[in-house]
Amino acid sequence: MEITLSHAEAEALRDTIEGFLHELRIEISHTETREFRERLRERERLLERLLEALGHEAAAGTAP
């Protein structure tokens, strides 16, 4: 799937993901159930990959 974002949209999406990651990391640190903590970590890794992809597109100039 491909999504075309304006520069402002990409920036807003990055900001939103970064804010969610901050809250997610707090939740991970407070989670006692191993299975649930691992699911949260999987989500964290997925969001980090999304941020990386957004960063690469912006750096390459493909996100107008």
Short mmCIF file of N, CA and C in Angstrom, two decimals:
data_model
loop_
_atom_site.label_atom_id
_atom_site.label_comp_id
_atom_site.label_asym_id
_atom_site.label_seq_id
_atom_site.Cartn_x
_atom_site.Cartn_y
_atom_site.Cartn_z
N MET A 1 0.85 -1.16 0.00
CA MET A 1 0.00 0.00 0.00
C MET A 1 0.90 1.23 0.00
N GLU A 2 0.52 2.21 -0.78
CA GLU A 2 1.24 3.47 -0.81
C GLU A 2 0.30 4.59 -0.44
N ILE A 3 0.83 5.53 0.33
CA ILE A 3 0.06 6.70 0.74
C ILE A 3 0.91 7.92 0.41
N THR A 4 0.32 8.88 -0.26
CA THR A 4 1.02 10.11 -0.57
C THR A 4 0.61 11.16 0.46
N LEU A 5 1.61 11.74 1.12
CA LEU A 5 1.35 12.74 2.15
C LEU A 5 2.06 14.04 1.79
N SER A 6 1.43 15.13 2.13
CA SER A 6 2.12 16.41 2.01
C SER A 6 3.16 16.48 3.12
N HIS A 7 4.06 17.44 3.02
CA HIS A 7 5.08 17.60 4.06
C HIS A 7 4.41 17.82 5.42
N ALA A 8 3.39 18.66 5.46
CA ALA A 8 2.69 18.96 6.72
C ALA A 8 2.00 17.71 7.27
N GLU A 9 1.41 16.92 6.39
CA GLU A 9 0.75 15.69 6.84
C GLU A 9 1.76 14.68 7.39
N ALA A 10 2.89 14.54 6.70
CA ALA A 10 3.94 13.62 7.17
C ALA A 10 4.46 14.07 8.53
N GLU A 11 4.65 15.37 8.69
CA GLU A 11 5.14 15.90 9.97
C GLU A 11 4.12 15.65 11.08
N ALA A 12 2.84 15.87 10.79
CA ALA A 12 1.80 15.62 11.79
C ALA A 12 1.74 14.14 12.16
N LEU A 13 1.88 13.28 11.18
CA LEU A 13 1.86 11.84 11.44
C LEU A 13 3.06 11.43 12.29
N ARG A 14 4.25 11.95 11.97
CA ARG A 14 5.44 11.67 12.78
C ARG A 14 5.23 12.13 14.22
N ASP A 15 4.72 13.35 14.40
CA ASP A 15 4.48 13.87 15.75
C ASP A 15 3.51 12.99 16.52
N THR A 16 2.46 12.55 15.84
CA THR A 16 1.45 11.70 16.48
C THR A 16 2.05 10.36 16.89
N ILE A 17 2.81 9.75 16.00
CA ILE A 17 3.43 8.46 16.31
C ILE A 17 4.43 8.61 17.45
N GLU A 18 5.23 9.67 17.42
CA GLU A 18 6.21 9.89 18.49
C GLU A 18 5.52 10.06 19.84
N GLY A 19 4.41 10.80 19.87
CA GLY A 19 3.67 10.97 21.12
C GLY A 19 3.09 9.65 21.61
N PHE A 20 2.56 8.86 20.68
CA PHE A 20 2.01 7.57 21.06
C PHE A 20 3.10 6.64 21.56
N LEU A 21 4.27 6.68 20.91
CA LEU A 21 5.39 5.84 21.35
C LEU A 21 5.81 6.19 22.77
N HIS A 22 5.81 7.46 23.10
CA HIS A 22 6.16 7.87 24.46
C HIS A 22 5.20 7.24 25.47
N GLU A 23 3.91 7.34 25.20
CA GLU A 23 2.90 6.76 26.10
C GLU A 23 3.00 5.24 26.12
N LEU A 24 3.27 4.65 24.98
CA LEU A 24 3.39 3.19 24.89
C LEU A 24 4.56 2.69 25.73
N ARG A 25 5.66 3.40 25.70
CA ARG A 25 6.83 2.99 26.49
C ARG A 25 6.55 3.08 27.98
N ILE A 26 5.79 4.05 28.39
CA ILE A 26 5.38 4.14 29.79
C ILE A 26 4.51 2.94 30.15
N GLU A 27 3.57 2.63 29.27
CA GLU A 27 2.69 1.48 29.50
C GLU A 27 3.51 0.18 29.58
N ILE A 28 4.48 0.02 28.70
CA ILE A 28 5.33 -1.17 28.72
C ILE A 28 6.04 -1.30 30.06
N SER A 29 6.55 -0.19 30.56
CA SER A 29 7.30 -0.23 31.82
C SER A 29 6.41 -0.57 33.01
N HIS A 30 5.10 -0.31 32.90
CA HIS A 30 4.18 -0.59 34.00
C HIS A 30 3.45 -1.92 33.85
N THR A 31 3.65 -2.59 32.72
CA THR A 31 2.94 -3.83 32.46
C THR A 31 3.63 -5.01 33.14
N GLU A 32 2.87 -5.76 33.89
CA GLU A 32 3.42 -6.90 34.62
C GLU A 32 3.27 -8.21 33.86
N THR A 33 2.26 -8.31 33.02
CA THR A 33 2.00 -9.54 32.29
C THR A 33 2.96 -9.66 31.11
N ARG A 34 3.75 -10.71 31.12
CA ARG A 34 4.79 -10.89 30.11
C ARG A 34 4.22 -10.92 28.69
N GLU A 35 3.15 -11.66 28.49
CA GLU A 35 2.55 -11.80 27.16
C GLU A 35 2.06 -10.45 26.64
N PHE A 36 1.37 -9.71 27.49
CA PHE A 36 0.86 -8.40 27.09
C PHE A 36 2.01 -7.44 26.82
N ARG A 37 3.05 -7.48 27.64
CA ARG A 37 4.22 -6.61 27.46
C ARG A 37 4.87 -6.90 26.10
N GLU A 38 4.96 -8.16 25.73
CA GLU A 38 5.56 -8.51 24.44
C GLU A 38 4.71 -8.00 23.28
N ARG A 39 3.39 -8.07 23.41
CA ARG A 39 2.53 -7.51 22.35
C ARG A 39 2.72 -6.01 22.23
N LEU A 40 2.89 -5.34 23.37
CA LEU A 40 3.15 -3.90 23.33
C LEU A 40 4.50 -3.60 22.68
N ARG A 41 5.49 -4.42 22.95
CA ARG A 41 6.81 -4.23 22.34
C ARG A 41 6.76 -4.45 20.83
N GLU A 42 5.96 -5.41 20.40
CA GLU A 42 5.78 -5.63 18.96
C GLU A 42 5.18 -4.38 18.31
N ARG A 43 4.20 -3.80 18.98
CA ARG A 43 3.58 -2.57 18.47
C ARG A 43 4.61 -1.44 18.44
N GLU A 44 5.44 -1.37 19.47
CA GLU A 44 6.49 -0.35 19.53
C GLU A 44 7.44 -0.49 18.33
N ARG A 45 7.87 -1.71 18.05
CA ARG A 45 8.78 -1.93 16.92
C ARG A 45 8.13 -1.56 15.59
N LEU A 46 6.86 -1.88 15.43
CA LEU A 46 6.14 -1.53 14.21
C LEU A 46 6.09 -0.02 14.03
N LEU A 47 5.78 0.70 15.09
CA LEU A 47 5.70 2.16 15.02
C LEU A 47 7.07 2.78 14.76
N GLU A 48 8.11 2.19 15.31
CA GLU A 48 9.46 2.68 15.04
C GLU A 48 9.82 2.50 13.57
N ARG A 49 9.40 1.38 12.97
CA ARG A 49 9.64 1.18 11.53
C ARG A 49 8.88 2.20 10.70
N LEU A 50 7.66 2.51 11.11
CA LEU A 50 6.89 3.54 10.41
C LEU A 50 7.58 4.89 10.48
N LEU A 51 8.07 5.24 11.66
CA LEU A 51 8.80 6.51 11.81
C LEU A 51 10.03 6.53 10.92
N GLU A 52 10.73 5.42 10.87
CA GLU A 52 11.92 5.35 10.03
C GLU A 52 11.55 5.54 8.56
N ALA A 53 10.48 4.89 8.13
CA ALA A 53 10.03 5.04 6.74
C ALA A 53 9.62 6.48 6.45
N LEU A 54 8.94 7.10 7.36
CA LEU A 54 8.55 8.50 7.17
C LEU A 54 9.77 9.40 7.10
N GLY A 55 10.76 9.11 7.92
CA GLY A 55 11.98 9.90 7.91
C GLY A 55 12.75 9.75 6.62
N HIS A 56 12.82 8.53 6.10
CA HIS A 56 13.54 8.27 4.85
C HIS A 56 12.85 8.95 3.68
N GLU A 57 11.53 8.91 3.65
CA GLU A 57 10.81 9.55 2.56
C GLU A 57 11.00 11.05 2.59
N ALA A 58 10.95 11.64 3.78
CA ALA A 58 11.14 13.08 3.89
C ALA A 58 12.56 13.46 3.47
N ALA A 59 13.54 12.66 3.87
CA ALA A 59 14.93 12.94 3.53
C ALA A 59 15.17 12.79 2.03
N ALA A 60 14.47 11.84 1.41
CA ALA A 60 14.64 11.61 -0.02
C ALA A 60 13.82 12.58 -0.85
N GLY A 61 12.95 13.32 -0.19
CA GLY A 61 12.11 14.28 -0.91
C GLY A 61 10.91 13.66 -1.57
N THR A 62 10.54 12.44 -1.20
CA THR A 62 9.39 11.79 -1.82
C THR A 62 8.09 12.11 -1.11
N ALA A 63 8.17 12.74 0.04
CA ALA A 63 6.95 13.18 0.72
C ALA A 63 6.85 14.68 0.50
N PRO A 64 6.07 15.11 -0.50
CA PRO A 64 6.00 16.54 -0.86
C PRO A 64 5.56 17.43 0.26
#
